[in-house]
Every structure is written in structure tokens, then in C-alpha cells.
mmCIF file of C-alpha atoms and ligand atoms in Angstrom:
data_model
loop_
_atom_site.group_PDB
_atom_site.id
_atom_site.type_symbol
_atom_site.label_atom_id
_atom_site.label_comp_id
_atom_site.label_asym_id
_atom_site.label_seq_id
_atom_site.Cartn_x
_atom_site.Cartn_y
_atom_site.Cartn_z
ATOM 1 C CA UNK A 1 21.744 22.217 -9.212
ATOM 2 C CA UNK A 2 18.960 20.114 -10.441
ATOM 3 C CA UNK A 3 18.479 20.219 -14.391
ATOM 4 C CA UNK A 4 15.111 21.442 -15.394
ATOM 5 C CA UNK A 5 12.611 18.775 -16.167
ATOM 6 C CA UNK A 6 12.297 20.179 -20.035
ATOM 7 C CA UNK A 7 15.757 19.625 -20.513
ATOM 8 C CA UNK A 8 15.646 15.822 -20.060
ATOM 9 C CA UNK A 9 14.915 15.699 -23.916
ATOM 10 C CA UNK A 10 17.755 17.305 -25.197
ATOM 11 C CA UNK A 11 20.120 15.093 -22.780
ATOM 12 C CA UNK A 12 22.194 11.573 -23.953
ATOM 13 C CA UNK A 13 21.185 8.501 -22.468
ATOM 14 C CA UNK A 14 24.339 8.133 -20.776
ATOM 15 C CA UNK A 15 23.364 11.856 -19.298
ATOM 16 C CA UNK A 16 19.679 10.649 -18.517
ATOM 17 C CA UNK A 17 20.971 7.548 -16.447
ATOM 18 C CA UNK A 18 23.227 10.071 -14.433
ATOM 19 C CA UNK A 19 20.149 12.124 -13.785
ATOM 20 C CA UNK A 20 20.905 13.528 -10.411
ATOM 21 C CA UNK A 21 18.524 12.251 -7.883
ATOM 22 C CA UNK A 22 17.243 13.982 -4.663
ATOM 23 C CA UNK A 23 16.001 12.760 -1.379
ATOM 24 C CA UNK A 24 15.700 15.692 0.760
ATOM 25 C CA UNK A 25 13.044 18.424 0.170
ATOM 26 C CA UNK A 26 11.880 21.768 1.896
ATOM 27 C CA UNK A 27 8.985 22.757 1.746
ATOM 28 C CA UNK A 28 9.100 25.946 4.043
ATOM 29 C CA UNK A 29 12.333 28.269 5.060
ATOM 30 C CA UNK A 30 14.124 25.967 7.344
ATOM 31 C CA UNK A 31 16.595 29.067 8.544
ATOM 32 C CA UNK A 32 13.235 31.199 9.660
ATOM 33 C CA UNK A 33 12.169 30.835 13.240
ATOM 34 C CA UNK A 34 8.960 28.568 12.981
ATOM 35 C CA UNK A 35 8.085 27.308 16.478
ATOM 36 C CA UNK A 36 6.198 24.369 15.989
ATOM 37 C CA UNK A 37 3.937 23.542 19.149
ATOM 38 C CA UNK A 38 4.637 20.367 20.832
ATOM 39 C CA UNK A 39 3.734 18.432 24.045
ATOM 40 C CA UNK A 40 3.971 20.323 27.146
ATOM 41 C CA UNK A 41 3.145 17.902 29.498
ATOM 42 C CA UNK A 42 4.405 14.158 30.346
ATOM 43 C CA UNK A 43 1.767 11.586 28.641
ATOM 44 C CA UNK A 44 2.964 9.269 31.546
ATOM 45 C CA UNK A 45 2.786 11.338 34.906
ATOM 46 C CA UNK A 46 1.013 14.636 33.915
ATOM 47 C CA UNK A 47 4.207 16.637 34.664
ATOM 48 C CA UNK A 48 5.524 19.259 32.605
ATOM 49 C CA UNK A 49 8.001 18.477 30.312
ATOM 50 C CA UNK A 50 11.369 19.900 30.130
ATOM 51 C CA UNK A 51 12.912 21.020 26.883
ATOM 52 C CA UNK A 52 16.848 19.363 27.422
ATOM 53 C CA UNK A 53 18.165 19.246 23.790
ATOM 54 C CA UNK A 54 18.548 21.570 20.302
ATOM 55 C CA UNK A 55 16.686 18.904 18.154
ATOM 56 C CA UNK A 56 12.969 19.356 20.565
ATOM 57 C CA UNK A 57 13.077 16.162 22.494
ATOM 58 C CA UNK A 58 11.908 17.166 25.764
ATOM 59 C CA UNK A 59 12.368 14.631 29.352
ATOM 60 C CA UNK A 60 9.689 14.749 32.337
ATOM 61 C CA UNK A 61 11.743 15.503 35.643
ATOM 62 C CA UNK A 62 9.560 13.943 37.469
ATOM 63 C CA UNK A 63 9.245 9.904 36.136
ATOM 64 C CA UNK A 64 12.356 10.419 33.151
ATOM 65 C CA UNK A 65 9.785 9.829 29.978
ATOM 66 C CA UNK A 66 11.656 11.560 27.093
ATOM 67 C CA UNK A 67 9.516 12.790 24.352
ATOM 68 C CA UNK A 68 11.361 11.939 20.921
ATOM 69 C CA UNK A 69 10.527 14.901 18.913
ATOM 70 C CA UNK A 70 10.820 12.404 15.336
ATOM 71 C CA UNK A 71 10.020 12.997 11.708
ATOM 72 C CA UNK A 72 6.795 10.429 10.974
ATOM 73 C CA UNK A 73 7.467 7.450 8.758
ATOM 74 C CA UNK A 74 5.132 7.044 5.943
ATOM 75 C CA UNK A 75 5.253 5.408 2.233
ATOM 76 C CA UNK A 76 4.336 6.758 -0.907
ATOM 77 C CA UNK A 77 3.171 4.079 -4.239
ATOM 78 C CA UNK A 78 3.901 4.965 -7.370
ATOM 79 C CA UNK A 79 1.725 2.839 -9.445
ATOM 80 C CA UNK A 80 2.672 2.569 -13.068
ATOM 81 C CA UNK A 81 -0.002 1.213 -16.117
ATOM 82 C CA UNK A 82 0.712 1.303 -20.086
ATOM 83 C CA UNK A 83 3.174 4.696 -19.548
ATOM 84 C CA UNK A 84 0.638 6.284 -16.915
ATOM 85 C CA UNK A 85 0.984 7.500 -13.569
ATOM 86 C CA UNK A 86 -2.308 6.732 -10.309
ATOM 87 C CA UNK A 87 -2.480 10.108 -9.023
ATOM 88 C CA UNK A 88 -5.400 11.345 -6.066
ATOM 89 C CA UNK A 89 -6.249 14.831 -5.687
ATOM 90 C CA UNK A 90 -6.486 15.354 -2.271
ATOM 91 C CA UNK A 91 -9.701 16.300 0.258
ATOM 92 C CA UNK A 92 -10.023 19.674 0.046
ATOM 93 C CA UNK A 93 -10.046 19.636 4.102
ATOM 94 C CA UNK A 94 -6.141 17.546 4.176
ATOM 95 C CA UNK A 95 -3.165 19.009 3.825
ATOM 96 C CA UNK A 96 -1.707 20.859 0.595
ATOM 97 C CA UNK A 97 -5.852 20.043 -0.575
ATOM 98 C CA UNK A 98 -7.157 20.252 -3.881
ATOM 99 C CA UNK A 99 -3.711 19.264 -4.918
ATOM 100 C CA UNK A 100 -2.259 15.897 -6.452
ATOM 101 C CA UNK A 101 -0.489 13.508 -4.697
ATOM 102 C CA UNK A 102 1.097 9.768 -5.351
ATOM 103 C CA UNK A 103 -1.105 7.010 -3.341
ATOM 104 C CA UNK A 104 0.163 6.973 0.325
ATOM 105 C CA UNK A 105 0.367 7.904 3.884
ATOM 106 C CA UNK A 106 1.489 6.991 7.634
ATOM 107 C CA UNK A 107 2.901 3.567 8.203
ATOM 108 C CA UNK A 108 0.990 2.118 11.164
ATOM 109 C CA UNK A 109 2.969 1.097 14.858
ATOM 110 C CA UNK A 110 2.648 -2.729 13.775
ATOM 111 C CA UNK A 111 3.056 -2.324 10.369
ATOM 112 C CA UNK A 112 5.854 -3.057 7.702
ATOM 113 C CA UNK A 113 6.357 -0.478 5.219
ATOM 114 C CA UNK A 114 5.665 -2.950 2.252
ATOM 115 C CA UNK A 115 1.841 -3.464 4.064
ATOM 116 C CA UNK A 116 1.611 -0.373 4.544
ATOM 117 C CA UNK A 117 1.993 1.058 0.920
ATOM 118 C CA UNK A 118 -0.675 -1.974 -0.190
ATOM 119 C CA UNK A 119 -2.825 -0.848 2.597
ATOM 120 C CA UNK A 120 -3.024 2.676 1.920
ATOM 121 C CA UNK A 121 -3.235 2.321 -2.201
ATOM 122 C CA UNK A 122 -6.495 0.397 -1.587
ATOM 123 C CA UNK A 123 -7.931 2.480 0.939
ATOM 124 C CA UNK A 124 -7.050 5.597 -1.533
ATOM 125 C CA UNK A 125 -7.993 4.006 -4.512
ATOM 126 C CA UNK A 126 -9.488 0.535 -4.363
ATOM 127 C CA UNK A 127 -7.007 -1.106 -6.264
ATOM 128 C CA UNK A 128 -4.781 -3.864 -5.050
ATOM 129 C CA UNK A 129 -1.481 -3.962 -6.452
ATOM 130 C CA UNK A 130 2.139 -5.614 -6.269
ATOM 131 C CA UNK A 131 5.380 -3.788 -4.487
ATOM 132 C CA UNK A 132 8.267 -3.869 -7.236
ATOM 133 C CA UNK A 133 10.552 -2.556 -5.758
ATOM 134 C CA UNK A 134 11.734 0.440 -3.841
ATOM 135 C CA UNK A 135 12.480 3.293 -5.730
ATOM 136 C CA UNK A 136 13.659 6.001 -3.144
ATOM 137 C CA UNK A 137 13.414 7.370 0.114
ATOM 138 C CA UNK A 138 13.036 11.189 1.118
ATOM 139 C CA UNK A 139 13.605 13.406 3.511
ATOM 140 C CA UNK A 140 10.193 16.469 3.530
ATOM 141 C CA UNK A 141 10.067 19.015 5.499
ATOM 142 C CA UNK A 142 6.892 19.930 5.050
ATOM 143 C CA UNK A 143 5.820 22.075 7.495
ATOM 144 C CA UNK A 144 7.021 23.387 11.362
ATOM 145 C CA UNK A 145 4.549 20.488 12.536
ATOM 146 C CA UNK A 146 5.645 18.022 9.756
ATOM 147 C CA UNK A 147 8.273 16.391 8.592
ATOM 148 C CA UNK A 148 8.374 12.871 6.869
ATOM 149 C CA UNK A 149 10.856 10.389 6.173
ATOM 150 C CA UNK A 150 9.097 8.464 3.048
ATOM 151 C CA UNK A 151 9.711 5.579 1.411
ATOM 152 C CA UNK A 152 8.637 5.198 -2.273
ATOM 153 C CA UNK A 153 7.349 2.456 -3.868
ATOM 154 C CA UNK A 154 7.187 0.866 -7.514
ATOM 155 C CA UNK A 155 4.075 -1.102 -7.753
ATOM 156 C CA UNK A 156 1.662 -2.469 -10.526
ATOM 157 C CA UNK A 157 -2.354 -3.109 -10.918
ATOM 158 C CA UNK A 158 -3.260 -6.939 -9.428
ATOM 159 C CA UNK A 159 -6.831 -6.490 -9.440
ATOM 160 C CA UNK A 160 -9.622 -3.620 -8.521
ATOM 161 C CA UNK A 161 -11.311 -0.842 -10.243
ATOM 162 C CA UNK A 162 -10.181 2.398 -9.652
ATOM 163 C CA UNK A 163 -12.454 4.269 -7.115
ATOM 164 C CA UNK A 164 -11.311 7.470 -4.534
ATOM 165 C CA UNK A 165 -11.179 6.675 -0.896
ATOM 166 C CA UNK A 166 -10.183 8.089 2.396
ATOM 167 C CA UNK A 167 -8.576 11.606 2.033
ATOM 168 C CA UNK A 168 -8.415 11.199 -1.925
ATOM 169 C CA UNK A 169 -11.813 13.373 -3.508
ATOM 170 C CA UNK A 170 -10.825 11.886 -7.242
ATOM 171 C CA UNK A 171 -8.445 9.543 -9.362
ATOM 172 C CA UNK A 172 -6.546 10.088 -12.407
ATOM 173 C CA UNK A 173 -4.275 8.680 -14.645
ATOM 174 C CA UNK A 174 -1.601 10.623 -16.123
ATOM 175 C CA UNK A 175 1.064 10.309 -18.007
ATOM 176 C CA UNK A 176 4.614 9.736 -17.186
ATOM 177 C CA UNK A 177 5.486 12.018 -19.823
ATOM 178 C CA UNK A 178 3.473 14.719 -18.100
ATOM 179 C CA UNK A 179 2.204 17.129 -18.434
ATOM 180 C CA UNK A 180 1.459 16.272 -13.890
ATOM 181 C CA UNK A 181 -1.239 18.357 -12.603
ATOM 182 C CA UNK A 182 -0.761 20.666 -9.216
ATOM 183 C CA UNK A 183 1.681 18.334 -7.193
ATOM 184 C CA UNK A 184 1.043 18.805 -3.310
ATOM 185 C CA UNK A 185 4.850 17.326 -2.967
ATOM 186 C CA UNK A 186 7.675 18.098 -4.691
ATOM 187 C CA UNK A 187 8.993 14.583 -3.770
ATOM 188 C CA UNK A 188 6.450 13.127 -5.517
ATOM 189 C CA UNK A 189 6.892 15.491 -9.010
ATOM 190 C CA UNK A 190 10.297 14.303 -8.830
ATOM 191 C CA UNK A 191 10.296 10.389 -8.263
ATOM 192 C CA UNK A 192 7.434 10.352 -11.280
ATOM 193 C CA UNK A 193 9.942 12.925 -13.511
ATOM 194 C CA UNK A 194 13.244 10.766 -12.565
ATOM 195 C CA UNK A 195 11.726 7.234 -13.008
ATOM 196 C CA UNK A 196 10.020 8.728 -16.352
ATOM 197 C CA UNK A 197 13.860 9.791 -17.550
ATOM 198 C CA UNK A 198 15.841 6.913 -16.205
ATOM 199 C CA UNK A 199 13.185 3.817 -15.871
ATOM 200 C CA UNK A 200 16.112 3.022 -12.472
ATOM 201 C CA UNK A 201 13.714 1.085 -10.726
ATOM 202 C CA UNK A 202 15.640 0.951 -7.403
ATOM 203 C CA UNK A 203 16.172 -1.298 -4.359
ATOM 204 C CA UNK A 204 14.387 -4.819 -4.861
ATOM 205 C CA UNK A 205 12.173 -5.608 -2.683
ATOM 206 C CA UNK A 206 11.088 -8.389 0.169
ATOM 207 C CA UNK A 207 9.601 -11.298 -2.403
ATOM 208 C CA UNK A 208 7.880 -12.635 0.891
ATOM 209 C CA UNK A 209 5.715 -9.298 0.912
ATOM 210 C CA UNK A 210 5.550 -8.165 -2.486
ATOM 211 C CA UNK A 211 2.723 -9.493 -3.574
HETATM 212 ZN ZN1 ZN B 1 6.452 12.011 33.659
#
């Protein structure tokens, strides 16, 4: 089991650098029935589509599309300044609204994950900043109609003044220490808890899209 965030004080450093880290979280009861809707028809031919496996990927009859029921890539940026954490509080109209959230989103079909974290930290905030490295990946299951596979991101200020955009309704700095306001994401509470209590700054990353 995972220690409780106010026990990290009373821990050794050798202890703290073990700190157990996670990459899968639930969000809902995965063993309740939640049907999730999904497709019904082909996006190709307009037939129906047939359900033909346990994990929801569902093939047309008629032309052989397959519908790869998939969790959706996106990247999450956790942007560090003097001991502080960039969090947005989210739209109250988006998902898990009113609550806080690291800088982040989908990862576009053309897009590289690295481009994609800059991309949606200035859109969200205004700021452009430099990819560090990469501090985890995650597993959410979020919802019946949402699971993510996320990669998070280390990054630091290059230039910009703070300002809310897209689905973010207000900024704020916090610190690392906590106390963190309302997380939407559990994820996110525990990369900013973990990297807090260990400073393990992860994978490094591209130097040809870092910057
Ligand atoms: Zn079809």
C-alpha cells in the first residue's frame, strides 16, 4: 500500500528515494458493470458494427473496418518555479470542473508528445517553457467513456506571463510542499507529492525537442 503523504516527513532519505511510485489509477469501480456507449455504426460504409472481442473493438461485416476501442494519449506538464507548482482550475463546464489540474491535454494525430505538452501549457497558461525530462507515465481510468494513457512532463518557465486559457478559468502557484488544492486527478496529486519527496526527475528527454 501507498504510504500516506504526511508520513513522508518522518521517513529516511534512503526511505524517501524508495518512495513507491504508481502509474495506474481508478477513478471509478472498474469490477461494476459501466457500459460505456460507443460507435454503432461503420465510419467507412454506414454498416453496423459488430462487437467481435472482450476489450470493445468492434469490425464492420460488411467492408472489415475494425473500430479500436483505445485509451486516448495525452501529456500532462508539471512546471516547477522557486519550490512552486503551475496549477489551472478547470472550466466549470470540463470534466472533474472547478477542480485543479497540472497543465495538459490530448496529444494531436501529427503531433509528438514533447510538442504537445509545450503546446498545451501555452494555450492553458500563456507561458512557454522547456521539457526536462519525463517524469512518468500513467495509466487513468477515469471514467466508462475515458481512459488515458499520460505522459508527464518536467518542464521550466522560458518566457510568458502567466494568463488562463482554453479550458483553464484561473492560474495558481502552489507549493510543492502543499498544502494542493481540490486535485481533479489523482495522477496528478501524486507525480507533484512524489517529485516533492524524491526530486527523481525521470527519463531524459529528446534534446532536439526540449526546448
Ligand atoms: Zn464498413
Amino acid at each position: 500500500m501507498e504510504s500516506s503523504p504526511s508520513s513522508f516527513g518522518s521517513l529516511s532519505s534512503f526511505e524517501t528515494l524508495a518512495m513507491k511510485t504508481h502509474q495506474v489509477f481508478f477513478a471509478y469501480d472498474r469490477n461494476q458493470p459501466n457500459p460505456s456507449q460507443d460507435y454503432r455504426y461503420c465510419p467507412l460504409c454506414g454498416s453496423e458494427l459488430q462487437a467481435t472481442d472482450q476489450n470493445g473493438n468492434r469490425k464492420c461485416t460488411r467492408c472489415g473496418f475494425v473500430r479500436y476501442k483505445n485509451p486516448f494519449p495525452g501529456v500532462t506538464v508539471l512546471i516547477e518555479k522557486e519550490n512552486q507548482v503551475l496549477l489551472g482550475k478547470r472550466q466549470p463546464s470540463s470534466f472533474q470542473g472547478g477542480k485543479w489540474c497540472l497543465p495538459g491535454g490530448f496529444i494531436e494525430y501529427d503531433e509528438d508528445f514533447i510538442s504537445a505538452g509545450r503546446r498545451e501549457v501555452e494555450e492553458e497558461t500563456g507561458l512557454r517553457v522547456s521539457i526536462e525530462s519525463i517524469l512518468s507515465v500513467m495509466t487513468n481510468y477515469l471514467a466508462p467513456h475515458l481512459h488515458t494513457l499520460v505522459v508527464t512532463m518536467l518542464a521550466h518557465v522560458d518566457s510568458g506571463s502567466a494568463q488562463p486559457g482554453d479550458d483553464i478559468a484561473e492560474l495558481g502557484w502552489f507549493p510543492l510542499a502543499g498544502p494542493l488544492p481540490d486535485m481533479a486527478f489523482e495522477a496528478d496529486r501524486h507525480i507533484i507529492e512524489r517529485y516533492y519527496a524524491t526530486r527523481v526527475t525521470g527519463a531524459p528527454i529528446d534534446l532536439d525537442y526540449a526546448g
